[in-house]
Amino acid sequence: MRFFKSLSSMTTGLVLLALVGAAAAIGSSLWPEYFFRSWPFRLLLALLLINMVLCTINTSGRFFRRRARISRDWRLLLRSLGLVALHAGIIFILVGASLYSWLGHSVQLSIREGDTVQIESILPVSKPFALKLDKFYIEFHHDGSPAQYYADLQVLEGDRTALEKTIKVNYPLVYNGVKFYQSSYGYLTEVLVRDGEETPRTLLAQDGDFIPFDNTGRTLKVFRYIPDFDPEAGMAARSDEPLNPRVIYSVYEDEVLLGIGAAPFGEAISIDDGVFIEFQRACPYTVLTVKTDPGLPLVAAGGLFTMLGVCLILFGPSGRKKEV
Amino acid sequence: MTPSTERLFIDLILILYLAGAAGYFAGRRFAGLSRAAFWLSSAGLAANLLALVNRVSLSGRLPLANGYEFLLSFTFITVLLYLLYEIISGNKRAGGVVMLLNGLLTASIVLLMPQHIGYTAPLMPALQSPWLTVHVITAIIAYSAFTLAAGLAIIQLRNAVPGDDLSLYKIVSAGFAMLSLSIVLGAVWAEQVWGRYWTWDPKETWALVTWIIYAIYLHLHRQRGWRGNNARLLVIIGFLLMLFTFFGVNYLLPGLHSYA
C-alpha cells in the first residue's frame, strides 16, 4: 500500500520526469545510437507512465469529487478538463509508441522502375498485395536544387490494379494499414559489354560495382554516375539535374589501376584488344520507407488530446483564488 | 531590398534594440530615459517588421524556413510581447534585460549566419508542407514567451514585488502550451514526411528536455506552492536549455533539423 502510494505520488512523478530529462540529455550526447532503446531508459518511461496514470486519476478524481460541486466556475472546469486531456494525451502517446516498438515494422525498400515487390515478403501484413513502381522522377528549382521527388506507384492485388497513386515527399501512400514514404533514390548504370565473339550482353551496375571480363585480365569499376558533371569539381556533381551526365569509371589489371575516365552515355570505350563497353543509360530506383504501426491511431488521439488539453488550460483561470 | 540594404536593416534593428536596452537600464536612475527606451524599442520593432515584410516579398513565403528567418521572427514576437506586457502591466523593470537579450539574438544573426542575409533559397522537398507554418510559428511564440519570462525572472531574483510570481507563471504557462503544440505538430509533420513521429533526433530530445524543465516548474508552482528564487532559477535554466535547443543543436549536433 505504501509502495502504491509513493508510486502514485506527484513527487515521485516529478522526480521521474526530471530523471527522464537528465537521462535524455546525457544519453543523447554519449550514446545517441542506442540509449533510447536500452532497457534502463524504457524502464524509466514505463515507471513514469504508471505514475502518470495513477496520479492523474487521483488528482482529477479528487478535483471532480470536491471542487466542482462547490464551485460552478466553468473556467475552472475547463481548466481541469484540459489538465486531464493533456495528461491522458501523453499517456496515450507513450502506450501507442510502445505498441509500435512491439508490433510495428519499418523497412527501407529499393525498387527499380518497372519492378514489382510483394509486400508480404518484406513485412507482415494482414492481406497480401504487391507494389509496382511505374516511374521515378525529380523536379528541379531554377537554381538546380531538387524541388520534389515523385514516385508513380501501383498497388496490385493479384493481377488487378487496386490503386494508382503518385507519392512525393510529405505525401505518402496508405494502403491496408501499410504506409509508403518517398525516402531516397539512386541510379543503376546500364552497361553494354562486347567481349569476344559472343553477342553483346547488358549489365546493371550499382555505383562501386566491378565488372570482370572473361578473355582478359582487366576489370572495370563503375565508380559513380554523376548527373551534372563538372571537370573542375571532379566527383562532386554540380546539381542533381541530368544536364551533363557522365559515368566515372576506372580500369584495373591485376589490381593495378590503369586509368580513370568520365564517359558520356553511348560512347564505346575500349578496355583491351577486342573488349569494348558502352554506358547506355542511368536507370533510376527509388527508396521507400514502408511502415506498419498499430499504435499510430492511439498516438494520434494522444496528440489531439494533448493539443486540446493545453488550449483548454490557456482559457482557464491561471491562479487559485487565494493567490494575489 | 538588395543584400546590403537588408544587412543595413539588421544593423539598424541591432542598434535600436541595444539602445533600447541601454535606455531601460539608465532609466532606473533617470526616469525620463525609460520612456525614450520604450520608443527606441518600438522603432526597433518597426524596423524588424519591415525586415520581415522584405523577406516575405523576397521569398514569396512566410519567413520561417531557416535559422536567420526564425531569429528575425523570434525577436519580433519577443519585443512585441514585451512592449504589450509593459503597456498592460505598467512595469518597465525587465525592459533592460529583455531588450539586451533581443539585441544579442539579433547580433547572433550577424555573427553566425551573415550568408543568409539578403538571399533566399527555394524550399527543399521535406520543408514543403503546410505543417511547417504551424510547427515553426508555435515554436517562435513559445521561445518568445520563455525569453520574456527569463527576463522577468532575472530581474525578480534581486527585487521581487507582490504579483511577480503570478505574472511569471502566466507567461511560462502560455509558452509551455505553445511548446507542447509545436512538439506535437512537429511530430505530426515528421510522421508525414519521414514515417517516424519521434526519432530522438537532437532537436527533439533537447526540446523535450526544455519542455520537462518547464513542466516541473509548473507542477512545483501550482501543486507545491513553489515561489521565489528557486522557481525563478528553474525558469532561467529552462531558457538556457531553450537557447541550447536552438543554437547548440543547430551548430554543434547534426540531425534532421540541420536546415539553418
Coordinates of C-alpha atoms in Angstrom, one line a residue:
Chain A
M1 CA 0.0 0.0 0.0
R2 CA 2.8 2.3 0.9
F3 CA 4.6 1.4 -2.3
F4 CA 1.4 2.0 -4.2
K5 CA 1.0 5.4 -2.6
S6 CA 4.6 6.5 -3.3
L7 CA 4.3 5.2 -6.9
S8 CA 1.3 7.3 -7.5
S9 CA 2.5 10.5 -5.8
M10 CA 3.3 13.6 -7.7
T11 CA 6.7 14.0 -6.1
T12 CA 7.7 10.6 -7.5
G13 CA 6.3 11.7 -10.8
L14 CA 8.3 14.9 -10.8
V15 CA 11.5 13.0 -9.8
L16 CA 10.9 10.5 -12.6
L17 CA 10.2 13.4 -15.1
A18 CA 13.5 15.0 -14.1
L19 CA 15.3 11.7 -14.4
V20 CA 13.9 11.2 -17.9
G21 CA 15.0 14.7 -18.9
A22 CA 18.5 14.2 -17.4
A23 CA 18.8 10.7 -19.0
A24 CA 17.7 12.0 -22.4
A25 CA 20.2 14.9 -22.3
I26 CA 23.1 12.7 -21.2
G27 CA 22.1 9.6 -23.2
S28 CA 21.7 11.5 -26.5
S29 CA 25.1 13.1 -26.1
L30 CA 27.0 9.9 -25.1
W31 CA 25.2 7.0 -26.9
P32 CA 22.8 8.6 -29.4
E33 CA 22.5 5.3 -31.4
Y34 CA 21.2 3.0 -28.8
F35 CA 20.5 4.7 -25.5
F36 CA 16.8 5.4 -26.2
R37 CA 16.2 1.7 -27.0
S38 CA 18.1 0.5 -23.9
W39 CA 16.1 -1.2 -21.1
P40 CA 17.0 1.3 -18.3
F41 CA 15.5 4.2 -20.3
R42 CA 12.5 2.1 -21.2
L43 CA 12.0 1.2 -17.6
L44 CA 12.2 4.9 -16.6
L45 CA 9.5 5.7 -19.2
A46 CA 7.3 2.7 -18.0
L47 CA 7.5 3.9 -14.4
L48 CA 6.6 7.5 -15.5
L49 CA 3.7 6.1 -17.4
I50 CA 2.4 4.1 -14.4
N51 CA 2.9 7.1 -12.2
M52 CA 1.1 9.4 -14.5
V53 CA -1.9 7.1 -14.9
L54 CA -2.3 6.8 -11.1
C55 CA -1.5 10.4 -10.3
T56 CA -3.9 11.8 -13.0
I57 CA -6.7 9.6 -11.8
N58 CA -6.1 10.5 -8.1
T59 CA -5.7 14.3 -8.7
S60 CA -8.6 14.7 -11.1
G61 CA -10.8 12.4 -9.2
R62 CA -10.3 14.5 -6.1
F63 CA -11.0 17.6 -8.0
F64 CA -14.2 16.4 -9.6
R65 CA -15.5 15.0 -6.3
R66 CA -14.8 18.1 -4.2
R67 CA -14.2 21.3 -6.0
A68 CA -16.6 21.0 -8.9
R69 CA -19.5 20.6 -6.6
I70 CA -18.7 23.7 -4.6
S71 CA -17.6 26.0 -7.4
R72 CA -19.7 26.3 -10.5
D73 CA -16.9 28.3 -12.2
W74 CA -16.9 27.0 -15.8
R75 CA -13.4 28.3 -16.4
L76 CA -12.1 26.2 -13.6
L77 CA -14.0 23.2 -15.0
L78 CA -12.5 23.8 -18.5
R79 CA -9.0 24.1 -17.0
S80 CA -9.4 20.8 -15.1
L81 CA -10.8 19.0 -18.2
G82 CA -7.8 20.4 -20.1
L83 CA -5.4 19.0 -17.5
V84 CA -7.0 15.6 -17.7
A85 CA -6.9 15.7 -21.5
L86 CA -3.2 16.8 -21.5
H87 CA -2.2 14.0 -19.2
A88 CA -4.4 11.4 -20.9
G89 CA -2.9 12.5 -24.2
I90 CA 0.7 12.0 -23.0
I91 CA -0.3 8.6 -21.6
F92 CA -1.9 7.6 -25.0
I93 CA 1.3 8.7 -26.8
L94 CA 3.5 6.6 -24.5
V95 CA 1.3 3.5 -24.8
G96 CA 0.9 3.9 -28.6
A97 CA 4.6 4.4 -29.0
S98 CA 5.3 1.1 -27.1
L99 CA 2.8 -0.6 -29.3
Y100 CA 4.9 0.4 -32.3
S101 CA 8.1 -0.9 -30.8
W102 CA 6.4 -4.3 -30.1
L103 CA 4.2 -4.7 -33.2
G104 CA 5.3 -2.1 -35.7
H105 CA 7.6 -2.6 -38.6
S106 CA 9.6 -0.2 -40.8
V107 CA 11.8 -1.2 -43.7
Q108 CA 13.6 0.6 -46.5
L109 CA 12.6 -0.8 -49.9
S110 CA 14.7 -0.1 -53.0
I111 CA 12.6 -0.6 -56.1
R112 CA 13.5 0.0 -59.8
E113 CA 11.2 1.4 -62.4
G114 CA 9.0 -1.4 -63.8
D115 CA 9.7 -3.7 -60.9
T116 CA 7.0 -5.3 -58.6
V117 CA 7.6 -6.2 -55.0
Q118 CA 5.3 -8.5 -52.9
I119 CA 4.8 -6.5 -49.7
E120 CA 4.2 -9.6 -47.5
S121 CA 7.7 -10.7 -48.3
I122 CA 9.2 -7.6 -46.6
L123 CA 7.0 -7.2 -43.6
P124 CA 3.9 -8.9 -42.0
V125 CA 0.6 -7.6 -43.5
S126 CA -3.0 -8.7 -42.9
K127 CA -3.7 -9.1 -46.6
P128 CA -1.0 -9.8 -49.3
F129 CA -0.6 -7.3 -52.1
A130 CA 2.1 -6.0 -54.4
L131 CA 3.6 -2.6 -55.2
K132 CA 4.9 -1.6 -58.6
L133 CA 7.0 1.4 -59.4
D134 CA 6.0 2.8 -62.8
K135 CA 8.3 5.8 -62.8
F136 CA 10.5 7.8 -60.5
Y137 CA 11.4 11.4 -61.4
I138 CA 12.8 14.6 -59.9
E139 CA 11.5 18.1 -60.4
F140 CA 14.1 20.9 -60.1
H141 CA 14.1 24.5 -58.9
H142 CA 15.7 27.2 -61.1
D143 CA 18.9 27.0 -59.1
G144 CA 19.2 23.3 -59.9
S145 CA 18.3 22.2 -56.4
P146 CA 15.7 19.4 -56.1
A147 CA 12.1 20.7 -55.8
Q148 CA 10.3 17.4 -55.4
Y149 CA 10.8 13.7 -55.7
Y150 CA 7.9 11.7 -57.3
A151 CA 7.2 8.0 -57.5
D152 CA 4.3 6.8 -59.6
L153 CA 3.1 3.7 -57.8
Q154 CA 0.5 0.9 -58.5
V155 CA -1.0 -1.3 -55.8
L156 CA -1.6 -4.8 -57.3
E157 CA -3.9 -7.4 -55.8
G158 CA -3.2 -10.5 -57.9
D159 CA -3.4 -9.2 -61.5
R160 CA -5.8 -6.4 -60.7
T161 CA -4.6 -2.8 -60.2
A162 CA -6.3 -1.8 -56.9
L163 CA -4.9 1.7 -56.7
E164 CA -2.7 4.1 -58.6
K165 CA -1.0 7.0 -56.8
T166 CA 1.9 9.4 -57.3
I167 CA 3.6 9.9 -53.9
K168 CA 6.1 12.6 -53.1
V169 CA 8.0 13.8 -50.0
N170 CA 5.4 14.8 -47.4
Y171 CA 2.6 13.0 -49.2
P172 CA 2.8 9.2 -48.5
L173 CA 0.6 6.4 -49.8
V174 CA -1.6 4.4 -47.3
Y175 CA -3.0 1.1 -48.3
N176 CA -4.4 -1.6 -46.0
G177 CA -2.7 -0.1 -43.0
V178 CA 0.7 0.0 -44.7
K179 CA 2.3 3.4 -45.4
F180 CA 4.8 4.1 -48.2
Y181 CA 7.0 7.2 -48.0
Q182 CA 9.3 8.6 -50.6
S183 CA 12.6 8.4 -48.7
S184 CA 15.6 8.3 -51.0
Y185 CA 16.7 7.4 -54.5
G186 CA 19.7 6.3 -56.6
Y187 CA 20.7 5.1 -60.0
L188 CA 21.9 1.9 -61.6
T189 CA 24.1 2.2 -64.7
E190 CA 23.2 0.1 -67.7
V191 CA 26.4 -1.2 -69.3
L192 CA 26.7 -2.9 -72.7
V193 CA 29.6 -5.3 -72.8
R194 CA 31.2 -6.6 -76.0
D195 CA 33.9 -9.1 -75.2
G196 CA 34.9 -11.8 -77.7
E197 CA 32.7 -13.3 -80.3
E198 CA 29.5 -13.6 -78.3
T199 CA 26.6 -11.3 -78.8
P200 CA 26.8 -8.2 -76.6
R201 CA 25.4 -8.5 -73.1
T202 CA 23.8 -5.8 -70.9
L203 CA 24.5 -5.5 -67.2
L204 CA 23.1 -3.2 -64.5
A205 CA 25.8 -1.9 -62.2
Q206 CA 25.5 -0.2 -58.9
D207 CA 27.9 2.6 -58.0
G208 CA 31.1 0.9 -57.0
D209 CA 30.5 -2.4 -58.8
F210 CA 33.3 -4.3 -60.5
I211 CA 32.7 -5.9 -63.9
P212 CA 35.3 -8.7 -64.8
F213 CA 35.9 -9.7 -68.5
D214 CA 36.4 -13.4 -69.5
N215 CA 39.2 -13.2 -72.0
T216 CA 41.4 -10.5 -70.5
G217 CA 42.9 -9.9 -67.0
R218 CA 41.3 -6.5 -66.9
T219 CA 38.4 -5.3 -64.7
L220 CA 36.1 -2.4 -65.0
K221 CA 34.9 -0.5 -61.9
V222 CA 31.7 1.5 -62.4
F223 CA 32.7 4.1 -59.8
R224 CA 29.8 6.6 -59.9
Y225 CA 27.0 8.0 -62.1
I226 CA 27.2 11.8 -62.0
P227 CA 24.1 13.6 -63.4
D228 CA 25.7 17.0 -63.8
F229 CA 29.5 16.5 -64.3
D230 CA 31.9 19.4 -63.9
P231 CA 35.5 18.6 -64.7
E232 CA 36.6 21.3 -62.2
A233 CA 34.5 19.8 -59.4
G234 CA 35.5 16.2 -60.1
M235 CA 33.4 13.7 -58.2
A236 CA 31.0 16.3 -56.8
A237 CA 28.0 16.8 -59.1
R238 CA 27.1 20.4 -59.9
S239 CA 23.5 19.5 -59.3
D240 CA 21.2 16.5 -59.4
E241 CA 19.8 17.6 -62.7
P242 CA 20.9 15.4 -65.7
L243 CA 22.5 18.3 -67.6
N244 CA 25.8 16.8 -68.3
P245 CA 25.6 13.1 -67.3
R246 CA 28.8 11.1 -67.0
V247 CA 29.9 7.8 -65.6
I248 CA 33.1 7.8 -63.7
Y249 CA 34.9 4.5 -64.2
S250 CA 38.3 3.0 -63.7
V251 CA 40.1 0.1 -65.3
Y252 CA 42.4 -2.3 -63.4
E253 CA 44.7 -5.1 -64.4
D254 CA 45.6 -7.5 -61.6
E255 CA 44.5 -4.9 -59.1
V256 CA 46.8 -2.2 -60.6
L257 CA 45.0 0.9 -61.7
L258 CA 45.4 1.6 -65.4
G259 CA 43.3 4.7 -65.8
I260 CA 40.3 6.7 -64.8
G261 CA 37.7 8.3 -67.1
A262 CA 34.4 10.2 -67.2
A263 CA 32.4 8.8 -70.1
P264 CA 29.1 10.1 -71.5
F265 CA 26.4 7.7 -72.4
G266 CA 26.5 6.0 -75.8
E267 CA 30.3 6.2 -76.3
A268 CA 32.2 3.0 -76.9
I269 CA 35.2 2.6 -74.6
S270 CA 38.0 0.2 -75.4
I271 CA 39.1 -1.8 -72.4
D272 CA 41.5 -4.2 -74.1
D273 CA 42.0 -5.7 -77.5
G274 CA 38.6 -6.8 -78.6
V275 CA 36.8 -5.7 -75.4
F276 CA 34.5 -2.7 -75.5
I277 CA 32.0 -1.4 -73.2
E278 CA 29.4 1.3 -73.5
F279 CA 27.4 3.0 -70.8
Q280 CA 23.9 3.2 -72.1
R281 CA 21.7 4.9 -69.6
A282 CA 21.1 5.6 -65.9
C283 CA 18.1 3.6 -64.5
P284 CA 16.7 5.3 -61.5
Y285 CA 15.4 3.4 -58.5
T286 CA 13.6 4.8 -55.5
V287 CA 13.9 4.0 -51.9
L288 CA 10.7 3.9 -50.0
T289 CA 10.1 3.7 -46.3
V290 CA 7.5 1.0 -45.8
K291 CA 5.8 1.1 -42.4
T292 CA 3.1 -0.6 -40.4
D293 CA 2.2 0.9 -37.0
P294 CA -0.7 -0.5 -35.0
G295 CA -0.1 2.1 -32.3
L296 CA -0.5 5.1 -34.6
P297 CA -4.2 5.7 -34.0
L298 CA -3.6 5.8 -30.3
V299 CA -0.6 8.2 -30.7
A300 CA -2.7 10.4 -33.0
A301 CA -5.5 10.5 -30.4
G302 CA -2.9 11.3 -27.8
G303 CA -1.5 14.1 -29.8
L304 CA -5.0 15.5 -30.3
F305 CA -5.8 15.3 -26.6
T306 CA -2.5 16.9 -25.7
M307 CA -3.2 19.9 -28.0
L308 CA -6.8 20.2 -26.9
G309 CA -5.7 20.0 -23.3
V310 CA -3.1 22.8 -23.5
C311 CA -5.6 25.0 -25.3
L312 CA -8.3 24.4 -22.7
I313 CA -5.8 25.2 -19.9
L314 CA -4.9 28.5 -21.5
F315 CA -8.6 29.6 -21.3
G316 CA -8.9 28.6 -17.7
P317 CA -8.0 30.8 -14.7
S318 CA -4.3 30.9 -14.2
G319 CA -4.2 31.3 -10.4
R320 CA -6.0 30.0 -7.5
K321 CA -8.4 32.3 -5.8
K322 CA -6.4 32.6 -2.6
E323 CA -3.4 33.9 -4.6
V324 CA -2.8 37.6 -5.1
Chain B
M1 CA 15.9 45.4 -50.8
T2 CA 19.4 44.4 -52.0
P3 CA 21.5 42.2 -49.7
S4 CA 23.5 45.2 -48.5
T5 CA 20.3 47.2 -47.7
E6 CA 18.9 44.1 -45.8
R7 CA 22.2 43.9 -43.9
L8 CA 21.8 47.6 -43.0
F9 CA 18.3 46.9 -41.7
I10 CA 19.6 44.1 -39.5
D11 CA 22.3 46.5 -38.1
L12 CA 19.6 49.1 -37.5
I13 CA 17.5 46.7 -35.6
L14 CA 20.5 45.6 -33.6
I15 CA 21.4 49.2 -32.7
L16 CA 17.8 50.2 -31.8
Y17 CA 17.4 47.1 -29.6
L18 CA 20.7 47.7 -27.8
A19 CA 19.9 51.4 -27.4
G20 CA 16.5 50.4 -26.0
A21 CA 18.3 48.1 -23.5
A22 CA 20.7 50.9 -22.5
G23 CA 17.8 53.3 -22.1
Y24 CA 15.9 50.9 -19.8
F25 CA 19.0 50.3 -17.7
A26 CA 19.7 54.0 -17.4
G27 CA 16.1 54.7 -16.8
R28 CA 16.4 53.3 -13.3
R29 CA 18.4 56.3 -12.4
F30 CA 16.9 58.9 -14.8
A31 CA 13.2 58.2 -15.2
G32 CA 12.8 60.1 -18.4
L33 CA 15.1 57.7 -20.2
S34 CA 12.9 54.6 -19.9
R35 CA 10.2 56.5 -21.9
A36 CA 12.8 57.1 -24.6
A37 CA 13.8 53.4 -24.3
F38 CA 10.2 52.4 -25.0
W39 CA 10.2 54.4 -28.2
L40 CA 13.6 53.2 -29.3
S41 CA 12.4 49.6 -28.8
S42 CA 9.2 50.4 -30.7
A43 CA 11.3 51.8 -33.6
G44 CA 13.4 48.6 -33.5
L45 CA 10.2 46.6 -33.6
A46 CA 9.1 48.6 -36.7
A47 CA 12.4 48.0 -38.4
N48 CA 12.1 44.3 -37.5
L49 CA 8.7 44.2 -39.1
L50 CA 10.0 45.9 -42.3
A51 CA 12.8 43.3 -42.5
L52 CA 10.2 40.5 -42.1
V53 CA 8.0 42.0 -44.8
N54 CA 11.0 42.3 -47.1
R55 CA 11.8 38.6 -46.5
V56 CA 8.2 37.7 -47.5
S57 CA 8.4 39.8 -50.7
L58 CA 11.8 38.3 -51.5
S59 CA 10.9 34.7 -51.0
G60 CA 7.1 34.7 -51.5
R61 CA 6.5 32.7 -48.3
L62 CA 6.4 33.3 -44.6
P63 CA 9.8 34.0 -43.0
L64 CA 10.1 30.6 -41.2
A65 CA 12.3 28.4 -43.2
N66 CA 15.9 28.8 -41.9
G67 CA 17.7 29.9 -38.7
Y68 CA 18.0 33.5 -39.9
E69 CA 14.3 33.9 -40.6
F70 CA 13.5 32.1 -37.4
L71 CA 15.6 34.6 -35.4
L72 CA 14.1 37.6 -37.1
S73 CA 10.6 36.4 -36.4
F74 CA 11.6 35.4 -32.9
T75 CA 13.0 38.8 -31.9
F76 CA 10.0 40.5 -33.4
I77 CA 7.5 38.5 -31.4
T78 CA 9.6 38.8 -28.2
V79 CA 9.8 42.6 -28.4
L80 CA 6.1 42.8 -29.3
L81 CA 5.2 40.6 -26.3
Y82 CA 7.5 42.7 -24.1
L83 CA 6.1 46.0 -25.2
L84 CA 2.5 44.7 -24.7
Y85 CA 3.5 43.4 -21.3
E86 CA 4.9 46.8 -20.4
I87 CA 1.8 48.7 -21.6
I88 CA -0.6 46.3 -19.8
S89 CA 1.4 46.0 -16.5
G90 CA 2.9 49.4 -16.5
N91 CA 6.1 47.6 -15.3
K92 CA 9.4 48.6 -17.0
R93 CA 11.8 46.8 -14.7
A94 CA 12.6 43.9 -17.1
G95 CA 13.0 46.2 -20.2
G96 CA 16.8 46.3 -20.0
V97 CA 17.3 42.6 -19.7
V98 CA 14.7 41.7 -22.3
M99 CA 15.9 44.2 -24.9
L100 CA 19.5 43.2 -24.2
L101 CA 18.6 39.5 -24.9
N102 CA 16.9 40.7 -28.2
G103 CA 20.0 42.6 -29.1
L104 CA 22.1 39.6 -28.5
L105 CA 19.8 37.4 -30.6
T106 CA 19.9 39.9 -33.4
A107 CA 23.7 40.0 -33.1
S108 CA 23.8 36.2 -33.5
I109 CA 22.3 36.7 -37.0
V110 CA 25.2 38.9 -37.9
L111 CA 27.8 36.7 -36.3
L112 CA 26.6 33.2 -37.2
M113 CA 24.6 33.4 -40.4
P114 CA 25.6 36.5 -42.4
Q115 CA 25.5 34.5 -45.6
H116 CA 21.7 34.2 -45.4
I117 CA 21.1 38.0 -45.2
G118 CA 19.7 39.2 -48.5
Y119 CA 19.4 35.8 -50.1
T120 CA 16.7 33.2 -50.3
A121 CA 16.8 29.6 -51.5
P122 CA 13.8 27.6 -52.6
L123 CA 12.4 25.2 -50.1
M124 CA 13.8 21.6 -50.1
P125 CA 11.1 18.9 -50.6
A126 CA 11.0 17.9 -46.9
L127 CA 10.1 21.5 -45.9
Q128 CA 7.3 21.9 -48.5
S129 CA 4.4 21.2 -46.1
P130 CA 1.6 23.2 -44.5
W131 CA 2.8 21.8 -41.2
L132 CA 6.0 23.9 -41.5
T133 CA 4.0 27.1 -40.8
V134 CA 2.1 25.9 -37.7
H135 CA 5.1 24.0 -36.3
V136 CA 7.5 26.9 -36.5
I137 CA 5.1 29.7 -35.5
T138 CA 4.1 27.9 -32.3
A139 CA 7.8 27.3 -31.6
I140 CA 8.6 31.0 -32.1
I141 CA 5.8 32.1 -29.8
A142 CA 7.0 29.6 -27.2
Y143 CA 10.6 30.8 -27.5
S144 CA 9.4 34.4 -27.2
A145 CA 7.3 33.7 -24.1
F146 CA 10.2 31.9 -22.5
T147 CA 12.6 34.8 -23.3
L148 CA 10.2 37.3 -21.7
A149 CA 9.8 35.0 -18.7
A150 CA 13.6 34.7 -18.3
G151 CA 14.0 38.5 -18.5
L152 CA 11.4 38.9 -15.7
A153 CA 12.9 36.1 -13.6
I154 CA 16.4 37.6 -13.8
I155 CA 15.0 41.0 -12.5
Q156 CA 12.9 39.3 -9.9
L157 CA 15.9 37.5 -8.5
R158 CA 17.1 40.7 -6.9
N159 CA 14.0 42.6 -6.2
A160 CA 10.6 41.0 -6.3
V161 CA 7.3 42.7 -5.7
P162 CA 3.9 41.1 -5.0
G163 CA 2.3 39.7 -8.1
D164 CA 5.6 38.8 -9.7
D165 CA 5.3 35.1 -9.2
L166 CA 1.8 35.0 -10.8
S167 CA 2.8 37.0 -13.9
L168 CA 5.9 34.8 -14.4
Y169 CA 3.7 31.7 -14.0
K170 CA 1.2 33.0 -16.6
I171 CA 3.8 33.8 -19.2
V172 CA 5.6 30.4 -18.7
S173 CA 2.2 28.6 -18.9
A174 CA 1.5 30.3 -22.3
G175 CA 5.0 29.4 -23.5
F176 CA 4.6 25.8 -22.3
A177 CA 1.3 25.4 -24.1
M178 CA 2.9 26.7 -27.3
L179 CA 5.9 24.5 -27.0
S180 CA 3.6 21.5 -26.4
L181 CA 1.7 22.4 -29.6
S182 CA 4.9 22.9 -31.5
I183 CA 6.3 19.5 -30.5
V184 CA 3.0 17.6 -31.3
L185 CA 2.6 19.5 -34.6
G186 CA 6.3 18.7 -35.4
A187 CA 5.6 15.0 -34.7
V188 CA 2.6 15.0 -37.0
W189 CA 4.7 16.5 -39.7
A190 CA 7.6 14.1 -39.1
E191 CA 5.1 11.2 -39.4
Q192 CA 4.0 12.6 -42.8
V193 CA 7.5 13.3 -44.2
W194 CA 9.7 10.5 -42.7
G195 CA 7.2 8.0 -41.4
R196 CA 8.5 8.5 -37.8
Y197 CA 6.8 10.8 -35.4
W198 CA 9.7 10.7 -32.9
T199 CA 13.3 9.7 -33.6
W200 CA 15.2 11.2 -30.6
D201 CA 16.9 13.5 -33.0
P202 CA 19.0 16.0 -31.1
K203 CA 16.5 18.8 -31.7
E204 CA 13.6 16.7 -30.5
T205 CA 15.5 15.5 -27.5
W206 CA 16.6 18.9 -26.3
A207 CA 13.1 20.4 -27.0
L208 CA 11.8 17.7 -24.8
V209 CA 14.3 18.4 -22.1
T210 CA 13.3 22.1 -22.2
W211 CA 9.7 21.1 -22.0
I212 CA 10.3 18.9 -19.0
I213 CA 12.0 21.7 -17.1
Y214 CA 9.1 24.0 -17.6
A215 CA 6.7 21.1 -16.8
I216 CA 8.4 20.6 -13.5
Y217 CA 8.3 24.4 -12.8
L218 CA 4.5 24.5 -13.5
H219 CA 3.8 21.5 -11.2
L220 CA 6.0 22.8 -8.4
H221 CA 4.4 26.3 -8.6
R222 CA 0.9 25.0 -8.7
Q223 CA 0.9 21.9 -6.6
R224 CA 3.8 22.5 -4.2
G225 CA 3.4 26.3 -3.9
W226 CA 7.0 27.0 -5.1
R227 CA 7.6 30.7 -5.3
G228 CA 10.6 32.9 -5.1
N229 CA 14.1 32.5 -6.4
N230 CA 14.1 28.7 -6.7
A231 CA 11.2 28.8 -9.1
R232 CA 12.8 31.7 -10.9
L233 CA 16.1 29.8 -11.3
L234 CA 14.1 27.0 -13.0
V235 CA 12.6 29.5 -15.4
I236 CA 16.1 30.7 -16.2
I237 CA 17.5 27.2 -16.6
G238 CA 14.6 26.4 -19.0
F239 CA 15.6 29.5 -21.0
L240 CA 19.2 28.4 -21.2
L241 CA 18.1 24.9 -22.4
M242 CA 15.9 26.6 -25.0
L243 CA 18.9 28.5 -26.3
F244 CA 20.9 25.3 -26.5
T245 CA 18.0 23.6 -28.3
F246 CA 18.2 26.4 -30.9
F247 CA 21.9 27.3 -31.2
G248 CA 23.6 24.3 -29.7
V249 CA 21.7 21.7 -31.7
N250 CA 21.9 23.7 -35.0
Y251 CA 25.6 24.4 -34.7
L252 CA 27.1 21.5 -32.6
L253 CA 24.9 18.5 -33.2
P254 CA 24.0 17.0 -36.6
G255 CA 20.4 15.9 -37.1
L256 CA 17.2 16.2 -39.1
H257 CA 16.8 19.8 -38.2
S258 CA 20.0 20.9 -39.9
Y259 CA 18.4 23.5 -42.2
A260 CA 20.0 26.7 -40.9

